[in-house]
XYZ file of C-alpha atoms in Angstrom:
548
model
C 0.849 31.534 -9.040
C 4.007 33.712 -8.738
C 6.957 32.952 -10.144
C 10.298 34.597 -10.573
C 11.510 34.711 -14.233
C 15.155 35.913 -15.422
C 15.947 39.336 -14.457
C 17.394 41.361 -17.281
C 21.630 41.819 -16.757
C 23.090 45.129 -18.467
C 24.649 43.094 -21.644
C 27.733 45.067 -21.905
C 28.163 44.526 -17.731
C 27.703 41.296 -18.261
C 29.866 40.466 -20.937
C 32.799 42.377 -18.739
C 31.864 40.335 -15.571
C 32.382 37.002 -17.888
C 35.503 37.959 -19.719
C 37.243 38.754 -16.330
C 36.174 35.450 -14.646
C 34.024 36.759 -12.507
C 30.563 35.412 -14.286
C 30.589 32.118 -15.822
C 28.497 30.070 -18.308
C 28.154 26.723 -16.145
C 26.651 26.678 -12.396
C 27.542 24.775 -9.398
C 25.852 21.434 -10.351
C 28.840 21.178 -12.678
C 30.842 21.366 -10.114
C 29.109 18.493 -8.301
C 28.955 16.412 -11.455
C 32.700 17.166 -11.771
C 34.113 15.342 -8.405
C 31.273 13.368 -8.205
C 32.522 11.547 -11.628
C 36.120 12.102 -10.859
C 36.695 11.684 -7.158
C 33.247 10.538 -6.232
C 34.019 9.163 -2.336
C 35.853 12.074 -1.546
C 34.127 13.792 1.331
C 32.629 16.887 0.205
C 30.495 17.805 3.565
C 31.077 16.816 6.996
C 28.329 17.537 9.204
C 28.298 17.126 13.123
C 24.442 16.838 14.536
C 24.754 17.584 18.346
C 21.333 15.906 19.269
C 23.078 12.529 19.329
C 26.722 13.413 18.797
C 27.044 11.485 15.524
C 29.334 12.880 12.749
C 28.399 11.926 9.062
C 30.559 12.015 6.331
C 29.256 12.795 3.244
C 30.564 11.565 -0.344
C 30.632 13.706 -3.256
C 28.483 10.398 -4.820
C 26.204 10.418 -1.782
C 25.936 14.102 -2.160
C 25.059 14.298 -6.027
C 22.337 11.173 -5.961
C 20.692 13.393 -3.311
C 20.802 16.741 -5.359
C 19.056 14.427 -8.253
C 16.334 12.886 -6.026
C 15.446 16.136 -4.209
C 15.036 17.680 -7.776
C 13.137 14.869 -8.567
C 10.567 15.205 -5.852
C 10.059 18.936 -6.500
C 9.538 18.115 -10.343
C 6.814 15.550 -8.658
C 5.348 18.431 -6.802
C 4.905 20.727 -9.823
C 7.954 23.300 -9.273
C 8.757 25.182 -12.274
C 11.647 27.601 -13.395
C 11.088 30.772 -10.989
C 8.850 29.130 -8.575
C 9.912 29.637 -4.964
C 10.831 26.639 -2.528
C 11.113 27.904 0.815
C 13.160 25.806 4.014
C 13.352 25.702 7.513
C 16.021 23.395 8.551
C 18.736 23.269 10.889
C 22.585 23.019 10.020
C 22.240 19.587 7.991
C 24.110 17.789 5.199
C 20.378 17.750 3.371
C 19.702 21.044 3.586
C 22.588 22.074 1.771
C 21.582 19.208 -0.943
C 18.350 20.988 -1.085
C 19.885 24.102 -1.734
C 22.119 22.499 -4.765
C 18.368 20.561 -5.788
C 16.284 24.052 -6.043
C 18.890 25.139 -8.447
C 18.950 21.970 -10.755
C 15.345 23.025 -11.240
C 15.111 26.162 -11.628
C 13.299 26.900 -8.384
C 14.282 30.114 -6.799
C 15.506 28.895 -2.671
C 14.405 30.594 0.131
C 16.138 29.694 3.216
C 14.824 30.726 6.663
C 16.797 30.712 9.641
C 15.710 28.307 12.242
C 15.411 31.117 15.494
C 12.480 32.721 13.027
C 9.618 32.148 14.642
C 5.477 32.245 13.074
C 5.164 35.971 12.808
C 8.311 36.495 10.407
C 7.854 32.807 9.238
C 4.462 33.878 7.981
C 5.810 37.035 6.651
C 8.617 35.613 4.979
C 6.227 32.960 3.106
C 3.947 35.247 2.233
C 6.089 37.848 0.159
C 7.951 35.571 -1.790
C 4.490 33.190 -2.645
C 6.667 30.417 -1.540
C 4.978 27.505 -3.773
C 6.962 24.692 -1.849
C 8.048 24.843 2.049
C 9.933 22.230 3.789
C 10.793 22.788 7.310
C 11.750 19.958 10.294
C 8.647 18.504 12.768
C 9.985 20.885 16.016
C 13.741 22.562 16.680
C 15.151 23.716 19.689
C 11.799 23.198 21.641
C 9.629 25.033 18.920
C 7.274 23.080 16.703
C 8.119 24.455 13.581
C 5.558 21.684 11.526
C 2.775 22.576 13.538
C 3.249 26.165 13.592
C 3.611 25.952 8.910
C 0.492 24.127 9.640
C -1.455 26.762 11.214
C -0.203 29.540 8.978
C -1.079 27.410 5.535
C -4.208 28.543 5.076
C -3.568 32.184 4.569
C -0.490 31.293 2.271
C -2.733 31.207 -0.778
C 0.852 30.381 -2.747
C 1.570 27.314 -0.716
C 0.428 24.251 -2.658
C 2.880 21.896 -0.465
C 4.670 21.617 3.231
C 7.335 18.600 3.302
C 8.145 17.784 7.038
C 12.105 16.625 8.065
C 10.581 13.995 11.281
C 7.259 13.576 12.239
C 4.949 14.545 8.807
C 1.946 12.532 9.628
C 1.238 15.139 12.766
C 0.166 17.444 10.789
C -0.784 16.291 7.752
C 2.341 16.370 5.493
C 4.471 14.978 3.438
C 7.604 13.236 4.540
C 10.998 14.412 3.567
C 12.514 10.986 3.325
C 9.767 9.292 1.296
C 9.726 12.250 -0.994
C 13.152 13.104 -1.533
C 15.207 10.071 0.035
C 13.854 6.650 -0.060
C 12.918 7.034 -3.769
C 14.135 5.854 -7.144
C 17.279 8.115 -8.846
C 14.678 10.183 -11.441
C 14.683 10.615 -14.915
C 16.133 14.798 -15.171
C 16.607 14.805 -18.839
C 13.638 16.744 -19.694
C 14.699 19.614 -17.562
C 15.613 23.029 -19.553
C 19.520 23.350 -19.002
C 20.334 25.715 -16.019
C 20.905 29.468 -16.334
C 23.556 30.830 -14.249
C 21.484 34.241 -15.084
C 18.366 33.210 -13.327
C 17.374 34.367 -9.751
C 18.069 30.873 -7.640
C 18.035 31.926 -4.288
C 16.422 34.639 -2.224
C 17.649 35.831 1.060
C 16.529 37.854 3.242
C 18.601 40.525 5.580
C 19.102 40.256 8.656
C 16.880 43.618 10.131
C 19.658 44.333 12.442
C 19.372 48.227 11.021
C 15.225 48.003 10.499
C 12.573 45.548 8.488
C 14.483 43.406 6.591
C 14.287 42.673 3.055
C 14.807 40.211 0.322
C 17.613 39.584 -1.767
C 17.370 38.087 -5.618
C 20.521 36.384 -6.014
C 22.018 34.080 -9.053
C 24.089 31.088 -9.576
C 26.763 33.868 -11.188
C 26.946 36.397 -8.700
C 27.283 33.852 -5.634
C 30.113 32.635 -8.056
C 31.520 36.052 -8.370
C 31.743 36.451 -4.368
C 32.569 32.548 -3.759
C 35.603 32.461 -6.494
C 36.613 35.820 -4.952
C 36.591 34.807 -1.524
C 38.539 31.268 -2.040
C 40.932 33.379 -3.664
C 41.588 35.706 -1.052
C 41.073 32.347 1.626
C 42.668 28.675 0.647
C 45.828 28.398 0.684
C 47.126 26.806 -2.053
C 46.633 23.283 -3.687
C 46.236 20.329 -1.969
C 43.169 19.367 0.352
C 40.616 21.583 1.748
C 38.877 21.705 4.314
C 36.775 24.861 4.775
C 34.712 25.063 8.785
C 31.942 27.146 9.338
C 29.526 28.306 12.557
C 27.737 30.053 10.300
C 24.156 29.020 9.257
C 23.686 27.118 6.395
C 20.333 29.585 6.111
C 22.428 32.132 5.543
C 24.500 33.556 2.849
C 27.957 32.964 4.961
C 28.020 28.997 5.060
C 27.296 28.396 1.521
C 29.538 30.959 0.253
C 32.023 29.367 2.578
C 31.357 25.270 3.378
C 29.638 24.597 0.420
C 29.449 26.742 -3.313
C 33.299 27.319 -1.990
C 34.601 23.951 -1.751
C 32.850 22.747 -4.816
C 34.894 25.500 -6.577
C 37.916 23.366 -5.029
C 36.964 20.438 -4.658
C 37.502 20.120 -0.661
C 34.953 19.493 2.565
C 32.880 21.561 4.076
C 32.605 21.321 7.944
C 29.915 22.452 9.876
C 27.260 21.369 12.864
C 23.625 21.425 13.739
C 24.084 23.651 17.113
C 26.015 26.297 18.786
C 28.593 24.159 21.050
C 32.087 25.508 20.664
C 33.808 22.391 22.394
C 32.204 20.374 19.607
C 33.040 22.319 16.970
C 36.422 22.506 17.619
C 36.515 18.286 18.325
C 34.673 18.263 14.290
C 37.149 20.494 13.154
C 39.918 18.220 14.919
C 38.343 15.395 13.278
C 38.106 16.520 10.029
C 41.238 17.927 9.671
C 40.361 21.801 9.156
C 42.311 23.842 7.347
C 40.242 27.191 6.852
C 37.613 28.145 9.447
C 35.245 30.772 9.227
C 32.887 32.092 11.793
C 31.449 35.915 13.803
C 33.260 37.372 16.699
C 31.413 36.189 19.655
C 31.759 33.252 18.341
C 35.187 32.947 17.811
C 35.523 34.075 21.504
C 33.709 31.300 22.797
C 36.014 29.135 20.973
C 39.150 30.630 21.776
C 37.628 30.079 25.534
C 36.907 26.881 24.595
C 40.613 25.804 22.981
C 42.057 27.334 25.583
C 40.196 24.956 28.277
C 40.795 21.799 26.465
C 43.152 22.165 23.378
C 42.865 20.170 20.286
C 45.220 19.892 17.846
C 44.599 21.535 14.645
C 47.742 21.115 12.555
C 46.067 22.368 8.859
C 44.911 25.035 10.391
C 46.117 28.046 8.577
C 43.125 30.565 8.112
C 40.822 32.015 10.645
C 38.188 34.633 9.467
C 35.773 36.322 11.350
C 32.784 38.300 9.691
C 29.528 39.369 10.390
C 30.159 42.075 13.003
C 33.152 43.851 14.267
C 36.591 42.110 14.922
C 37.723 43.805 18.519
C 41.298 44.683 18.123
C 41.848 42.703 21.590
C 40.599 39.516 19.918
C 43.219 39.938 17.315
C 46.514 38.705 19.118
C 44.405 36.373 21.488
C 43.014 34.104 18.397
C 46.794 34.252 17.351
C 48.257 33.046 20.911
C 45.238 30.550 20.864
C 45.521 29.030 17.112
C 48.520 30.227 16.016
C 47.154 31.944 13.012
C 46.673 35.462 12.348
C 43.242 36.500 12.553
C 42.128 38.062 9.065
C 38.480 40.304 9.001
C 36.024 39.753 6.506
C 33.301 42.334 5.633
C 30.114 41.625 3.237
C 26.558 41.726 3.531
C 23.782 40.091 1.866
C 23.370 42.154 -1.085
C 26.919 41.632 -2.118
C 27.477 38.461 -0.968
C 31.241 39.306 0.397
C 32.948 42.509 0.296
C 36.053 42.799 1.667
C 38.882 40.607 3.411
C 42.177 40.875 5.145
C 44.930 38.845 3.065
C 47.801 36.681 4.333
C 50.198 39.799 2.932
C 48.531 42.293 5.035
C 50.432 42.650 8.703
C 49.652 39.940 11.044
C 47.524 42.822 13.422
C 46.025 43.867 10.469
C 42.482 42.911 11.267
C 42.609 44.689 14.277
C 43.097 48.033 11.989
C 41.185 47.065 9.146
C 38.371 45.034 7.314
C 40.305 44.325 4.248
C 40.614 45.032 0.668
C 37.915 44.473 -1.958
C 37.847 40.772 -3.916
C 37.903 40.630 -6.975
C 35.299 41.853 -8.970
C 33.839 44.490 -6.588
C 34.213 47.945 -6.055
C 34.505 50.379 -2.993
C 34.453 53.927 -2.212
C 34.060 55.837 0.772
C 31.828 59.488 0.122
C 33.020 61.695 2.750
C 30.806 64.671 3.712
C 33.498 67.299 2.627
C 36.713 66.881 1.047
C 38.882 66.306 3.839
C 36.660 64.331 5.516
C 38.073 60.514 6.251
C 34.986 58.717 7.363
C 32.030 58.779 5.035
C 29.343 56.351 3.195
C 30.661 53.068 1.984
C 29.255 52.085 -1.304
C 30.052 49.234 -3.418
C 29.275 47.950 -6.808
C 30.663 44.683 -9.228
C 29.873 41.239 -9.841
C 28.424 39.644 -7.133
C 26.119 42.414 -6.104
C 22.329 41.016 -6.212
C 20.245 41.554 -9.310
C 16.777 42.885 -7.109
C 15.008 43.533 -3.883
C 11.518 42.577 -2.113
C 10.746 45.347 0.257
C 6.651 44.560 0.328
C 5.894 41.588 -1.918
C 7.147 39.490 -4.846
C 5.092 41.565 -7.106
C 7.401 44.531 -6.680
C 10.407 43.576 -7.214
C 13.207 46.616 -7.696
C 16.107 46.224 -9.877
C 17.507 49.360 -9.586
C 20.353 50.426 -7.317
C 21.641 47.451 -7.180
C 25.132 47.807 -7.849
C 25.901 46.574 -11.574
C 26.845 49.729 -13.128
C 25.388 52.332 -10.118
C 26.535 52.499 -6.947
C 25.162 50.546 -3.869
C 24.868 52.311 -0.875
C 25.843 49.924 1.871
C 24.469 52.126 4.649
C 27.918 51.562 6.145
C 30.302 54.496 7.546
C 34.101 53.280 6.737
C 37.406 54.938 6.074
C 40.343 54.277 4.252
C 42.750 52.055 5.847
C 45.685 53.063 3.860
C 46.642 49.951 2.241
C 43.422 49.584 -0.462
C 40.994 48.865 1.866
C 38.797 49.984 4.211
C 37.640 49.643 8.163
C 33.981 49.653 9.018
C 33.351 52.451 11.570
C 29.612 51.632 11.910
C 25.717 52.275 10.342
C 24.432 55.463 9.626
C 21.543 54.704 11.010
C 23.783 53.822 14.536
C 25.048 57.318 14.215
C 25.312 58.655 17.750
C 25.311 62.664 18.019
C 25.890 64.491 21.050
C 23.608 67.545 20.628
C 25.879 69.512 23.658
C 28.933 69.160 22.604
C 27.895 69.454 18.744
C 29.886 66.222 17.957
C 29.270 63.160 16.102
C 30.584 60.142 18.386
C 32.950 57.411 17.038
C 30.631 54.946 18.161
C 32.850 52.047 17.433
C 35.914 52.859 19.340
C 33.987 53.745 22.544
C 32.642 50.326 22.408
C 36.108 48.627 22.010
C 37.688 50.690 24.132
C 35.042 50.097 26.676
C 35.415 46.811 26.062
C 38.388 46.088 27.468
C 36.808 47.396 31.014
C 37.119 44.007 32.794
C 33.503 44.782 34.386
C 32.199 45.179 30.727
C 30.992 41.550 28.787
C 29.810 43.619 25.685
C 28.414 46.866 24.984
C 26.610 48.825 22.600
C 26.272 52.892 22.377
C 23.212 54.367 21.202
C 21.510 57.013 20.962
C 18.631 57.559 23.999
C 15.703 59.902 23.773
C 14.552 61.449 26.571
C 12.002 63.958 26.172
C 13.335 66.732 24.296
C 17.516 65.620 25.398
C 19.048 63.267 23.210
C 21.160 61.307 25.387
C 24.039 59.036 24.899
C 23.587 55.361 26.067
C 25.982 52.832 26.951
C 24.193 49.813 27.543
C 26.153 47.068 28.930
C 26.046 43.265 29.614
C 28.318 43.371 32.810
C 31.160 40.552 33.101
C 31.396 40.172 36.914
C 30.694 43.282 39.032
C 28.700 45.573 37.217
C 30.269 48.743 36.456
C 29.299 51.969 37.344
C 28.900 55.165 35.203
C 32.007 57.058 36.585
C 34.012 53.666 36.062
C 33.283 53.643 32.479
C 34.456 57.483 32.644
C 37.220 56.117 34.582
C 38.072 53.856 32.136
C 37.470 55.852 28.961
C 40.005 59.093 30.909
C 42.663 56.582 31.319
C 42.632 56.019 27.762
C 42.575 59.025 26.660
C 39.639 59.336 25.072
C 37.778 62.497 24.528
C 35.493 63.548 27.266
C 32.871 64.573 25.078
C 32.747 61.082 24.053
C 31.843 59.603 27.447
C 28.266 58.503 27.469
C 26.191 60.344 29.914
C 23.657 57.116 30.291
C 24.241 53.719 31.802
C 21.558 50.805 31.065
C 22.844 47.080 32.768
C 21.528 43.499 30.836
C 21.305 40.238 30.639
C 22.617 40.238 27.399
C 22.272 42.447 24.050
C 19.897 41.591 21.120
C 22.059 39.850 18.328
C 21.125 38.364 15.160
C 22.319 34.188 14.296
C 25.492 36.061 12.518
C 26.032 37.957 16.015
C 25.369 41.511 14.561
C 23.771 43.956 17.102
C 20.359 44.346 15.976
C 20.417 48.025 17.646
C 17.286 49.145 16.340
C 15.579 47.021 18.427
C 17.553 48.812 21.541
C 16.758 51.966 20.431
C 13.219 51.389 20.399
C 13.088 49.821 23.740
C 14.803 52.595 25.492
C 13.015 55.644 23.620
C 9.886 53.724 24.445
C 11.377 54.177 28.141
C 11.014 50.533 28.831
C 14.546 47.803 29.781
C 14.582 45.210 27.371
């Protein structure tokens, strides 16, 4: 049986990361046991669940007593410090309990986003050796308990699957009688909690190639979460932090939940995608921070703008996860009346960067923010007077190791404590401390004619604004021995044609070598649940000379 054990932290590093704030010596289940002792029927989540409409508020009492009896039911199951508990649940109050629970015994999490399907469910299971998996009886029309069912017998690490609805189907146990509907346990033999130990392990998104998992602690999801509330509430007084994000993800913790228990406040999020919902929750629960991707935040600006709610707290909109359009910029400030700030991070650092409330009120449509605190950037330009070069990073909530292959090799090295990460990003300097993302090296686009490397993200937003354009990526397009360059567009109305785009791009005043020489028309573009373009996946499809 594998299990993950503490990873060794540079002493020196760590004692800086502690003495600044950054690191800490308690974890978030102090934070529970705080309000849930001092303020314990405060809300601390409210959850929408779009199946049947209902909105359940959750108690910071209601929320600790199901930490204790989720931890209790692993401890029944034989989970031990470094052991891995894996979950496939959608947007729930409980799955972010299960989250907190995994932690309180020293189980490493492993949340999997509910789109996965068996292939990279399977996958997913088998590098980490997932001892535990809990996942719901079928989601969204997939049968997510049957399909753990067929899989378990090649998982020689899976000892136990714990089904969310219907468990006798297929022979499991059920979440309620094992974690709900059960006596408060008896915890007190449980070794106290290091905020040093690997508790969760995420894995990236793939939107660049295969993804790969991420070892992170208690202390540096602290490091980005204390950073980020910094940078995001605004002031004392109550909290309430919304999220589309998934609570699978890195995002939604960070955000709706290890965030407000650093504050004491709500986190507010839903089960499903429905922007007219999410707004109504957000009405409801009297939002004052929300966070969320670009597309998203379209689709709700689309949606406010049909119906309007009021939203009086209101005072912070963020968007992360892909690139803000400048046009989206004063359009979420007509709809909201907020400014809308950028956020940059990725998985391996938790959160990077983040446009403040002193930066200008366009800001975000210039730049992706300033580091938080405790992380470092730089930007390694090819020459010396280069401006746009490799973004690397390195500080306190940078992970502690990788799983490329399986949880047997496990790197530690490179990681950013000490070295320097490389993000794979391309970014500038944006002349106030921070930086703007100008794309992945690996979504490099060079035109082999003209002998020039194309700014890949500002033909997209400026082709964006074409009013025949819905979204749009450029890549890259092998043809033979011509490497060609690709626009390949979701059309918003009548489809454009090439020489529009050129059109388009001229009255602009963009450089003509620029112009892609390649139009490709879709349905829509292959995005990942944070909304990032998983381009890969394009460029395969189209040097493979096949439409997606």
């Amino acid at each position: 049986m594998t299990s993950l054990v503490r990873l060794a932290a540079d002493p020196e590093l760590a004692r800086r990361y502690r003495s600044n704030g950054w690191w800490r010596d308690t974890t978030f289940l102090d934070d529970v046991a705080e309000w849930a002792r001092t303020r314990p029927d405060d809300p601390v989540l409210v959850n929408g669940r779009t199946g049947d409409g209902t909105v359940r508020v959750v108690s910071y009492r209601e929320f600790d007593r199901l930490v204790r009896r989720i931890a209790g039911g692993l401890v029944d199951f034989g989970v031990r410090t470094g052991d891995v508990v894996a979950f496939q649940l959608p947007d729930w109050w409980e799955t972010a309990a299960l989250l907190l629970a995994c932690v309180r015994v020293g189980a490493v999490a492993q949340p999997i986003v509910p789109q996965l399907r068996a292939r990279e469910i399977e996958r997913a299971l088998a590098r980490t050796g997932a001892r535990v998996c809990v996942t719901v009886d079928s989601w969204a029309g997939y049968g997510h308990a049957r399909a753990l069912a067929e899989m378990a017998p090649r998982l020689p690490g899976l000892r136990q699957r714990v089904v969310y609805g219907d468990a006798e189907d297929t022979g499991a146990v059920d979440f309620h009688d094992c974690f709900v509907d059960r006596p408060d346990p008896d915890l007190s033999s449980l070794s106290p909690v290091d905020p040093d130990q690997p508790s969760m392990v995420l894995f990236t998104s793939g939107s660049t190639g295969e993804p790969k998992g991420v070892l992170h602690t208690c202390n540096t999801i602290y490091a980005g979460a204390s950073g980020f509330m910094a940078a995001a509430v605004g002031g004392p007084g109550m909290d309430r932090a919304a999220t589309t994000m998934r609570v699978s993800h890195i995002a939604c913790p960070l955000w709706a939940v290890f965030g407000v228990l650093l504050t004491g406040g709500t986190g507010v999020f839903q089960d499903a995608a429905d922007p007219g919902r999410m707004l109504d929750l957000m009405a409801q629960a009297g939002t004052t921070r929300l966070l969320t991707s670009a597309p998203t935040l379209a689709a709700l600006v689309a949606a406010q703008r049909e119906r309007p709610r009021e939203l009086p707290s209101l005072h912070t909109v963020m968007a992360g996860g892909t690139t803000v359009p400048p046009g989206l910029v004063p359009t979420v400030r007509d709809t909201f009346g907020v400014p809308l700030r950028a956020v940059w991070g990725m998985t391996e650092n938790v959160v990077g960067t983040a446009v403040r409330a002193d930066d200008p009120p366009d800001w975000s449509a210039h730049s992706d923010g300033r580091p938080l605190p405790g992380l470092e950037v730089r930007v390694v330009t090819p020459d010396v007077e280069g401006t746009t070069g490799a973004l690397q990073v390195r500080g306190a909530s940078m992970c502690v190791g990788t799983i490329t292959d399986d949880i047997e090799r496990i790197s530690t090295t490179g990681t950013g404590h000490g070295d320097w990460f490389d993000t794979g990003d391309l970014a500038r300097a944006d002349g106030r401390g921070g930086i703007r993302i100008e794309g992945r090296v690996a979504d490099r686009v060079y035109d082999l004619n003209a002998e020039v490397m194309i700014p890949v993200r500002d033909v997209e937003e400026e082709l964006q604004q074409h009013p025949g354009v819905k979204d749009v990526a450029i890549i890259s397009r092998v043809d033979g021995a011509r490497e060609h360059v690709c626009a390949v567009v979701v059309p918003g109305g009548e489809p454009p044609t090439l020489e529009e785009l050129h059109d388009h791009l001229r009255a602009g005043g963009m450089t003509e070598s620029y112009y892609p020489d390649r139009l490709e028309l879709v349905d829509e573009l292959p995005r990942d649940p944070l909304g990032k373009l998983r381009k890969h996946q394009l460029r395969a499809t189209y040097d493979a000379g096949s439409p997606p």
